[in-house]
Coordinates of C-alpha atoms and ligand atoms in Angstrom, one line a residue:
M25 CA 112.6 -9.1 12.5
N26 CA 115.9 -7.4 13.9
N27 CA 116.2 -8.0 17.9
G28 CA 118.2 -5.7 19.7
L29 CA 120.0 -5.8 23.0
Y30 CA 120.9 -2.6 24.5
W31 CA 123.6 -2.8 27.5
F32 CA 123.9 0.0 29.7
E33 CA 126.9 0.8 31.5
H34 CA 128.4 4.2 32.1
D35 CA 125.7 5.7 30.1
L36 CA 122.8 5.7 32.7
R37 CA 120.7 8.0 30.4
L38 CA 118.7 8.8 27.4
A39 CA 119.9 12.2 26.7
D40 CA 123.2 12.5 24.2
N41 CA 123.4 8.7 23.9
L42 CA 124.5 7.8 20.2
P43 CA 125.5 4.1 21.0
L44 CA 121.5 3.9 22.0
Q45 CA 119.8 6.1 19.8
Q46 CA 121.8 3.9 17.1
T47 CA 120.9 0.9 18.2
I48 CA 117.3 1.6 18.4
A49 CA 117.5 2.9 14.9
Q50 CA 118.3 -0.4 13.6
I51 CA 116.0 -2.7 15.5
D52 CA 112.4 -3.7 16.0
Q53 CA 112.2 -4.9 19.2
L54 CA 114.5 -4.1 21.7
H55 CA 115.6 -5.5 25.2
C56 CA 117.3 -3.1 27.7
I57 CA 119.7 -4.6 30.4
Y58 CA 122.0 -3.1 32.9
I59 CA 124.4 -5.8 34.8
F60 CA 125.9 -5.9 38.0
N61 CA 128.7 -7.9 37.7
A62 CA 129.1 -10.4 40.9
A63 CA 132.5 -10.4 40.8
D64 CA 132.6 -6.8 41.4
F65 CA 131.0 -7.5 45.0
S66 CA 133.4 -9.5 46.5
T67 CA 137.0 -9.2 47.8
T68 CA 138.6 -12.0 46.4
K69 CA 138.0 -11.0 42.5
K70 CA 142.1 -11.6 41.5
K71 CA 142.7 -8.5 39.2
G72 CA 141.7 -5.1 39.8
A73 CA 139.9 -3.6 43.6
G74 CA 139.6 -7.3 44.8
Q75 CA 143.7 -8.2 44.2
F76 CA 144.2 -5.9 47.3
N77 CA 141.5 -7.3 49.4
Q78 CA 138.7 -4.4 48.1
R79 CA 135.6 -4.7 46.8
H80 CA 135.3 -3.0 43.4
M81 CA 131.6 -1.8 44.2
G82 CA 131.2 -0.2 47.7
Q83 CA 127.8 0.8 49.1
H84 CA 127.9 4.3 48.5
R85 CA 128.4 3.4 44.4
Y86 CA 125.7 1.0 45.0
R87 CA 123.3 3.2 45.7
F88 CA 123.6 5.5 43.8
I89 CA 123.6 3.6 40.8
R90 CA 120.3 1.6 42.1
Q91 CA 119.2 5.2 42.1
A92 CA 120.5 6.0 38.5
L93 CA 118.8 3.1 37.5
D94 CA 115.2 3.8 38.9
D95 CA 115.4 7.2 37.3
L96 CA 116.4 5.5 33.3
Q97 CA 113.7 2.7 34.4
S98 CA 110.7 5.8 34.9
Q99 CA 111.9 7.2 31.8
L100 CA 112.1 3.9 29.5
H101 CA 108.2 3.3 30.9
T102 CA 107.1 6.4 29.5
F103 CA 108.1 4.8 26.4
G104 CA 106.7 1.8 26.6
Q105 CA 109.9 0.2 27.4
Q106 CA 111.9 -1.6 30.2
L107 CA 115.1 -2.1 32.0
H108 CA 116.0 -5.3 33.5
I109 CA 118.5 -5.5 36.0
Y110 CA 120.7 -8.6 36.2
Y111 CA 123.5 -9.7 38.8
G112 CA 125.8 -12.2 38.0
E113 CA 128.5 -12.8 35.3
P114 CA 128.0 -10.4 32.4
L115 CA 128.7 -12.9 29.7
D116 CA 126.9 -15.7 31.0
I117 CA 123.8 -13.6 31.2
I118 CA 124.2 -12.3 28.0
E119 CA 124.4 -15.6 26.4
Q120 CA 121.2 -16.8 28.7
L121 CA 119.5 -14.0 27.4
N122 CA 120.5 -14.6 23.7
T123 CA 119.5 -18.1 24.0
Q124 CA 115.9 -17.0 24.3
F125 CA 115.8 -13.9 22.2
N126 CA 118.5 -14.7 19.4
F127 CA 119.8 -11.0 19.2
T128 CA 120.4 -9.6 15.9
H129 CA 122.1 -6.6 17.3
I130 CA 123.9 -5.7 20.3
G131 CA 124.6 -2.2 21.2
K132 CA 126.8 -1.0 24.3
H133 CA 128.7 2.5 24.7
F134 CA 132.3 2.6 24.1
H135 CA 134.7 3.2 27.0
T136 CA 138.3 3.5 27.0
G137 CA 138.8 1.2 30.2
V138 CA 140.6 -2.4 30.2
Y139 CA 137.7 -4.4 31.4
E140 CA 134.9 -2.9 29.3
R141 CA 137.4 -3.1 26.1
N142 CA 137.5 -7.1 26.8
L143 CA 134.1 -7.3 27.1
I144 CA 133.3 -6.3 23.9
S145 CA 136.1 -8.1 22.3
A146 CA 134.7 -10.9 24.1
L147 CA 131.2 -9.9 22.0
K148 CA 132.5 -10.0 18.9
I149 CA 134.2 -13.2 19.4
Q150 CA 131.4 -15.2 20.8
Y151 CA 128.7 -13.5 18.2
P152 CA 130.8 -13.0 14.7
N153 CA 127.5 -12.5 12.7
K154 CA 125.5 -10.0 15.5
T155 CA 125.7 -6.3 14.5
I156 CA 128.0 -4.7 17.3
I157 CA 127.1 -1.2 17.8
N158 CA 129.9 0.1 20.3
T159 CA 129.9 4.3 19.6
N160 CA 131.5 6.7 22.2
S161 CA 129.5 8.7 24.1
Y162 CA 131.9 9.1 27.4
T163 CA 134.2 11.5 26.8
L164 CA 134.7 15.2 25.2
Y165 CA 136.2 14.1 22.4
D166 CA 135.9 11.3 19.9
I167 CA 139.2 9.7 18.7
D168 CA 139.2 10.5 15.6
D169 CA 138.6 14.2 17.0
L170 CA 142.0 14.6 18.8
P171 CA 144.9 15.9 17.0
M172 CA 147.3 13.1 17.6
S173 CA 147.2 9.4 17.3
I174 CA 147.0 7.2 20.7
E175 CA 150.6 6.1 20.2
N176 CA 151.3 10.1 20.3
L177 CA 149.8 11.0 23.0
P178 CA 151.7 12.8 25.0
D179 CA 152.0 11.1 29.0
V180 CA 151.8 14.8 30.2
F181 CA 149.0 17.0 31.0
S182 CA 149.9 20.8 29.5
P183 CA 150.9 19.5 25.9
F184 CA 147.8 17.6 25.4
R185 CA 145.8 20.4 26.9
R186 CA 147.6 22.8 24.8
K187 CA 146.7 20.9 21.3
V188 CA 143.5 19.5 21.9
E189 CA 142.0 23.1 22.9
K190 CA 144.1 24.5 19.9
F191 CA 143.0 21.8 17.3
C192 CA 139.6 20.2 18.4
E193 CA 136.5 21.4 17.6
A194 CA 134.1 21.2 20.5
R195 CA 130.8 18.4 19.8
L196 CA 128.1 19.3 20.9
P197 CA 125.8 17.0 22.2
D198 CA 122.5 15.8 21.3
N199 CA 120.1 16.8 24.3
A200 CA 116.6 15.6 22.3
L201 CA 115.3 12.6 23.9
P202 CA 114.6 9.7 21.1
V203 CA 111.3 10.5 19.3
S204 CA 110.0 6.6 20.0
F205 CA 111.1 3.6 21.4
P206 CA 111.1 0.1 19.3
P207 CA 108.7 -2.1 21.9
V208 CA 110.0 -4.5 24.2
V209 CA 111.0 -7.9 23.3
V210 CA 108.4 -10.3 24.8
A211 CA 110.1 -13.0 27.2
E212 CA 109.1 -16.3 27.5
Q213 CA 110.3 -16.1 31.2
N214 CA 111.8 -13.4 32.5
M215 CA 115.2 -14.1 34.6
P216 CA 115.3 -13.5 38.5
D217 CA 116.5 -9.9 39.3
E218 CA 118.2 -11.0 42.5
L219 CA 120.1 -7.9 43.6
P220 CA 121.9 -6.9 46.5
A221 CA 120.5 -5.3 49.2
I222 CA 121.0 -1.6 49.5
Q223 CA 122.6 -0.3 52.7
V224 CA 120.7 3.1 53.5
C225 CA 122.6 5.9 54.5
D226 CA 123.4 7.0 58.4
K227 CA 119.9 9.0 59.6
K228 CA 122.3 11.6 61.8
L229 CA 124.5 12.1 58.7
L230 CA 121.4 12.6 56.0
A231 CA 120.1 15.0 58.6
K232 CA 123.0 17.5 58.5
N233 CA 125.5 16.7 55.7
E234 CA 124.2 18.3 52.3
T235 CA 126.8 16.0 50.4
V236 CA 124.8 13.0 51.3
Q237 CA 121.3 14.5 51.2
R238 CA 122.3 15.5 47.3
L239 CA 124.0 12.9 46.0
I240 CA 121.2 11.0 44.5
G241 CA 121.7 9.1 41.2
G242 CA 119.6 9.8 38.2
E243 CA 119.9 11.9 34.6
L244 CA 117.0 14.1 35.9
K245 CA 119.2 14.5 39.6
A246 CA 122.3 15.4 37.2
K247 CA 120.4 18.0 35.3
E248 CA 119.2 19.5 38.7
Q249 CA 122.8 19.7 39.7
M250 CA 124.3 21.0 36.4
H251 CA 121.5 24.1 36.8
H252 CA 122.0 24.5 40.7
Y253 CA 125.8 25.4 39.9
T254 CA 125.4 27.6 37.0
Y255 CA 121.8 29.4 36.8
G256 CA 120.4 28.4 40.8
T257 CA 123.8 30.1 42.7
Q258 CA 125.9 30.8 39.9
A259 CA 128.8 29.1 41.9
L260 CA 130.3 28.5 38.7
S261 CA 131.6 32.0 38.3
E262 CA 133.3 31.6 41.4
Y263 CA 134.9 28.1 40.8
K264 CA 138.3 28.6 40.7
E265 CA 138.4 30.8 44.0
T266 CA 136.6 27.8 45.9
R267 CA 137.3 24.6 44.4
N268 CA 139.7 23.9 47.3
G269 CA 137.2 24.0 49.5
L270 CA 137.3 20.4 51.9
E271 CA 133.3 20.4 53.1
G272 CA 130.2 21.6 51.6
W273 CA 128.0 21.5 48.7
E274 CA 128.9 24.8 46.4
F275 CA 132.9 25.0 46.5
S276 CA 132.9 22.6 43.0
S277 CA 130.2 21.3 40.9
K278 CA 130.2 17.8 42.6
L279 CA 129.1 16.7 39.0
S280 CA 131.8 13.6 39.0
P281 CA 129.5 10.8 40.7
W282 CA 126.9 11.8 37.6
L283 CA 129.4 12.0 35.1
A284 CA 130.8 8.5 36.1
A285 CA 127.6 6.8 35.8
G286 CA 126.9 8.5 32.5
C287 CA 123.9 10.2 34.1
I288 CA 125.3 13.5 32.1
S289 CA 127.8 13.4 29.5
P290 CA 131.1 15.7 29.5
R291 CA 129.8 17.0 26.5
Q292 CA 126.6 18.2 27.9
V293 CA 128.6 19.8 31.0
A294 CA 130.8 21.9 28.5
A295 CA 127.7 22.7 26.6
A296 CA 125.9 24.4 29.7
I297 CA 129.4 25.9 30.8
T298 CA 129.2 27.7 26.9
E299 CA 125.5 28.5 27.6
Y300 CA 126.0 30.3 30.9
E301 CA 129.1 32.2 29.9
A302 CA 126.8 33.8 27.2
Q303 CA 124.3 34.6 29.8
H304 CA 126.4 35.8 32.8
G305 CA 130.2 36.4 31.5
A306 CA 132.9 34.4 31.2
N307 CA 135.8 34.8 33.3
D308 CA 138.6 32.4 34.8
S309 CA 136.3 30.4 36.6
T310 CA 133.9 29.2 34.1
Y311 CA 137.2 28.4 31.8
W312 CA 138.8 26.6 34.9
L313 CA 135.9 23.8 35.1
F314 CA 136.3 23.0 31.5
F315 CA 140.2 23.1 32.1
E316 CA 139.0 20.2 34.8
L317 CA 137.3 18.5 32.3
L318 CA 140.1 18.4 30.0
W319 CA 142.1 16.4 32.5
R320 CA 139.4 13.7 33.2
E321 CA 139.4 14.0 29.4
F322 CA 143.3 13.1 29.4
F323 CA 143.3 10.1 31.8
Q324 CA 140.2 8.5 29.5
W325 CA 142.9 8.8 26.7
Q326 CA 145.9 7.6 28.9
Q327 CA 144.3 4.7 29.8
L328 CA 143.0 3.7 26.0
K329 CA 147.2 3.9 25.4
H330 CA 148.5 2.5 28.2
G331 CA 146.0 0.1 28.9
K332 CA 146.7 -2.5 32.1
A333 CA 149.9 0.0 32.7
L334 CA 147.7 2.4 34.3
Y335 CA 146.6 0.0 37.1
H336 CA 150.0 -1.4 37.4
R337 CA 152.6 -0.4 40.2
N338 CA 155.7 0.5 38.3
G339 CA 153.1 2.8 36.4
I340 CA 153.4 4.1 32.7
Q341 CA 156.9 5.5 33.8
Q342 CA 157.5 1.4 34.4
K343 CA 159.6 3.1 37.4
S344 CA 159.8 1.0 41.1
P345 CA 157.8 3.1 43.2
R346 CA 158.5 3.4 47.1
G347 CA 156.2 1.8 49.6
F348 CA 155.2 -1.5 51.1
H349 CA 151.9 -2.9 52.5
N350 CA 151.2 -3.3 56.2
K351 CA 147.8 -4.0 57.3
K352 CA 147.4 -1.9 60.4
V353 CA 148.3 1.2 58.9
F354 CA 146.4 0.8 55.9
E355 CA 143.5 0.4 58.2
D356 CA 144.0 3.1 60.5
W357 CA 144.1 4.7 57.1
V358 CA 140.9 3.8 56.1
N359 CA 139.3 4.3 59.3
G360 CA 140.8 8.1 60.1
D361 CA 142.9 6.9 63.1
T362 CA 146.1 8.3 62.1
A363 CA 148.6 11.0 64.1
Y364 CA 147.1 13.6 61.2
P365 CA 143.7 15.2 61.9
I366 CA 143.1 16.7 58.4
I367 CA 143.7 13.3 56.6
N368 CA 141.4 11.6 59.3
A369 CA 138.6 14.2 58.4
C370 CA 139.1 13.4 55.1
M371 CA 139.4 9.5 55.3
R372 CA 136.0 9.6 57.6
Q373 CA 134.3 11.6 55.1
L374 CA 134.9 9.2 52.8
K375 CA 134.1 6.4 54.6
Y376 CA 130.8 7.8 55.6
T377 CA 129.3 9.8 52.5
G378 CA 131.7 8.1 49.2
F379 CA 132.3 11.5 48.4
M380 CA 136.0 13.6 49.1
S381 CA 136.7 16.8 47.5
N382 CA 140.0 17.0 45.1
R383 CA 142.4 18.8 48.1
G384 CA 141.4 16.1 50.4
R385 CA 142.0 13.0 47.5
Q386 CA 145.9 14.9 47.0
L387 CA 146.7 15.0 50.8
V388 CA 145.0 11.4 51.8
A389 CA 147.0 10.2 48.8
S390 CA 150.0 12.0 49.5
C391 CA 149.7 11.0 53.2
F392 CA 150.0 7.4 52.2
I393 CA 152.5 7.3 50.3
H394 CA 154.8 10.0 52.1
E395 CA 154.5 10.0 55.8
L396 CA 152.7 6.5 56.0
G397 CA 155.2 4.9 53.2
L398 CA 152.4 2.7 51.9
D399 CA 152.0 0.9 48.3
W400 CA 149.8 3.1 46.5
Q401 CA 147.7 0.3 44.6
Y402 CA 146.2 -0.6 47.9
G403 CA 145.0 2.9 48.3
A404 CA 144.0 3.3 44.8
A405 CA 141.9 -0.2 45.7
Y406 CA 140.2 1.4 48.6
F407 CA 139.1 5.1 46.4
E408 CA 137.9 2.1 44.1
E409 CA 135.6 0.9 46.5
A410 CA 134.7 4.1 48.5
L411 CA 134.3 6.4 45.8
I412 CA 130.6 7.4 44.3
D413 CA 132.6 8.7 41.6
F414 CA 134.8 6.4 41.2
D415 CA 136.2 6.1 37.1
P416 CA 139.2 3.5 36.7
A417 CA 141.1 6.6 34.4
S418 CA 140.6 9.4 36.6
N419 CA 141.4 7.3 40.1
W420 CA 144.4 4.8 38.9
G421 CA 146.0 8.0 36.8
N422 CA 145.6 10.3 39.8
W423 CA 146.9 8.1 41.8
Q424 CA 150.2 6.8 39.6
Y425 CA 150.7 10.7 39.3
L426 CA 150.7 11.4 42.7
A427 CA 152.9 8.2 43.4
G428 CA 155.4 9.4 40.7
V429 CA 155.4 6.2 38.5
G430 CA 152.4 8.3 36.1
S431 CA 151.9 11.4 34.4
D432 CA 153.8 13.8 36.5
P433 CA 156.6 15.2 35.0
R434 CA 157.8 16.8 38.3
G435 CA 158.1 12.8 40.0
C436 CA 156.6 12.6 43.3
R437 CA 155.5 15.5 45.1
Q438 CA 154.5 15.2 48.9
F439 CA 152.1 18.2 50.7
N440 CA 152.9 19.4 53.6
L441 CA 150.4 18.4 55.5
N442 CA 150.7 21.2 58.4
K443 CA 150.5 24.3 55.7
Q444 CA 147.9 22.8 54.0
T445 CA 145.5 22.4 57.1
Q446 CA 146.2 25.7 57.6
T447 CA 145.5 27.0 54.6
Y448 CA 142.5 24.9 53.9
D449 CA 140.7 24.5 57.3
P450 CA 142.6 27.4 59.5
H451 CA 139.4 27.4 61.9
G452 CA 139.7 23.6 62.2
E453 CA 136.2 23.5 61.3
F454 CA 136.3 20.3 58.6
I455 CA 138.7 18.6 61.4
G456 CA 136.0 19.3 63.8
Y457 CA 133.1 18.1 61.8
W458 CA 134.5 14.8 61.4
A459 CA 136.2 14.5 64.6
D460 CA 132.4 15.0 66.5
Y461 CA 130.9 12.8 64.0
A462 CA 129.8 9.2 64.9
P463 CA 127.5 7.3 63.1
S464 CA 124.3 6.2 64.8
T465 CA 124.3 2.7 66.1
Ligands
FAD621 C1 144.0 10.0 44.3 C2 142.7 10.7 43.7 C3 142.0 10.1 43.1 C4 140.7 10.7 42.0 N1 139.8 9.3 41.7 C5 138.7 10.1 40.7 C6 137.7 9.2 40.5 O1 138.1 7.6 40.7 N2 136.6 9.3 39.7 C7 136.9 11.1 39.2 O2 135.9 11.5 38.7 N3 137.8 11.4 39.9 C8 138.7 11.2 40.5 N4 139.5 12.1 41.0 C9 139.5 13.6 40.2 C10 138.7 14.5 41.4 O3 139.3 14.7 42.8 C11 137.4 14.5 41.2 O4 137.1 14.4 40.1 C12 136.6 15.9 41.8 O5 137.3 16.0 43.1 C13 135.6 15.5 41.8 O6 134.6 16.7 42.3 P1 133.9 17.8 41.4 O7 132.8 16.9 40.4 O8 133.0 18.5 42.3 O9 134.9 18.3 41.1 P2 135.5 19.9 40.2 O10 136.0 20.6 40.5 O11 133.9 20.3 40.0 O12 135.6 19.2 38.7 C14 134.3 18.9 37.4 C15 135.2 17.8 37.0 O13 136.4 17.8 36.2 C16 136.8 16.1 36.0 N5 137.8 16.6 37.1 C17 138.5 17.4 38.1 N6 139.8 17.2 38.3 C18 140.2 16.1 37.8 C19 141.1 15.5 37.9 N7 142.6 15.6 38.7 N8 141.4 14.0 37.2 C20 140.4 14.0 36.1 N9 139.1 14.4 36.2 C21 139.3 15.5 36.8 C22 135.5 15.7 36.9 O14 134.9 14.9 36.0 C23 134.8 16.7 37.8 O15 133.3 16.4 38.0 C24 140.8 11.9 42.0 C25 141.6 13.1 42.0 C26 142.7 12.2 43.0 C27 144.1 13.4 43.7

């Protein structure tokens, strides 16, 4: 009898999920799990965000993931399966479960993150006689598709993009749901599922802010958003002109939270773009959304190449950055209390919604590094806690880029905040919206 454990992580979906498909094909009974690492909820963790007095997991992302897990749970129920959600130290939980079920197979998707790869290495060491399934489902291409070795991966985006576009064939998603699931492994006793409480969103904001209303976790909602952005509104056909917007739902795809949690795969997004182009015509905008997916792809493989250096202060360039930590100046930035109205609006938007536009992220990071002279790692760590769409490679890679220690060949660029305000918020509507907002007490 083959007893399988499937450990969902950044792949909270059933469709286009190869490691899940491969696991269920090899086993007779299945135990599906998701683990919230208790250390992610603490500010005293030695590594990662905790090092900078931030939590790894903030309230907005936690709520989104819980919603995604609810969706996964109800889908699994239709197959007679069940998702068990745990909270604690991941490897201890696996060991406790293994003592109970004696698994022959463990399935978990491949991820280029250092933490995620360390977990797989630890599983392989701890369980040398088990079959560990660790295939990719998080990127557009597989490692063997790339037209260069990881060591030879360009550290600059453009040469990477050109090579990938020239030599990589699109990998199509497998959108068919599994035909069936093996039955649940019968537990002698269930471990208690004691989870942190979910903080509900401020009612006042929920009533008026479309981003807050629409950012709901789950595979079903991800599909709805993909449809909304393409066939529903045809906003995709104008993406290149609108993508620098600061507030609103249609100016960009808003797929990042679902991509980061794995409620949708980048292959599904790429295939949906191609399908839409066949019906509504391709233009610069439809191509540009794919172009942005290539940025995501670039940072994922950069993370595999550089490992911890992607989160290191001196960056992949091993260059000493400017900036020092100053608690008061940092807190003013976090709370939107700086001397720059555009920055304050963006930071309040992030604090209260868990989302910020790409333009906003560039501006607040530039201000953090240049105008405020702060240490970029603290900014990246705050984003890690606050963003719903936090993804280690995209976040730390983009921060390094802006801090001049990452993959930007032009060095540390500074945005002119007055000029940016005139261009992207000429009538002060965005600034006014967030200046007027005060959370209900
Ligand atoms: C300082 C900083 C930190 C960031 N942190 C994150 C993060 O933690 N998680 C994250 O997903 N993105 C991050 N980004 C990238 C980008 O801002 C977001 O992906 C984007 O704003 C999400 O909105 P969207 O889905 O509407 O994007 P769209 O404009 O619709 O783009 C489509 C998709 O392309 C990808 N993408 C777009 N721009 C980038 C980029 N610059 N780098 C990597 N991928 C990109 C995302 O997956 C996005 O969902 C960061 C950017 C900056 C400047």
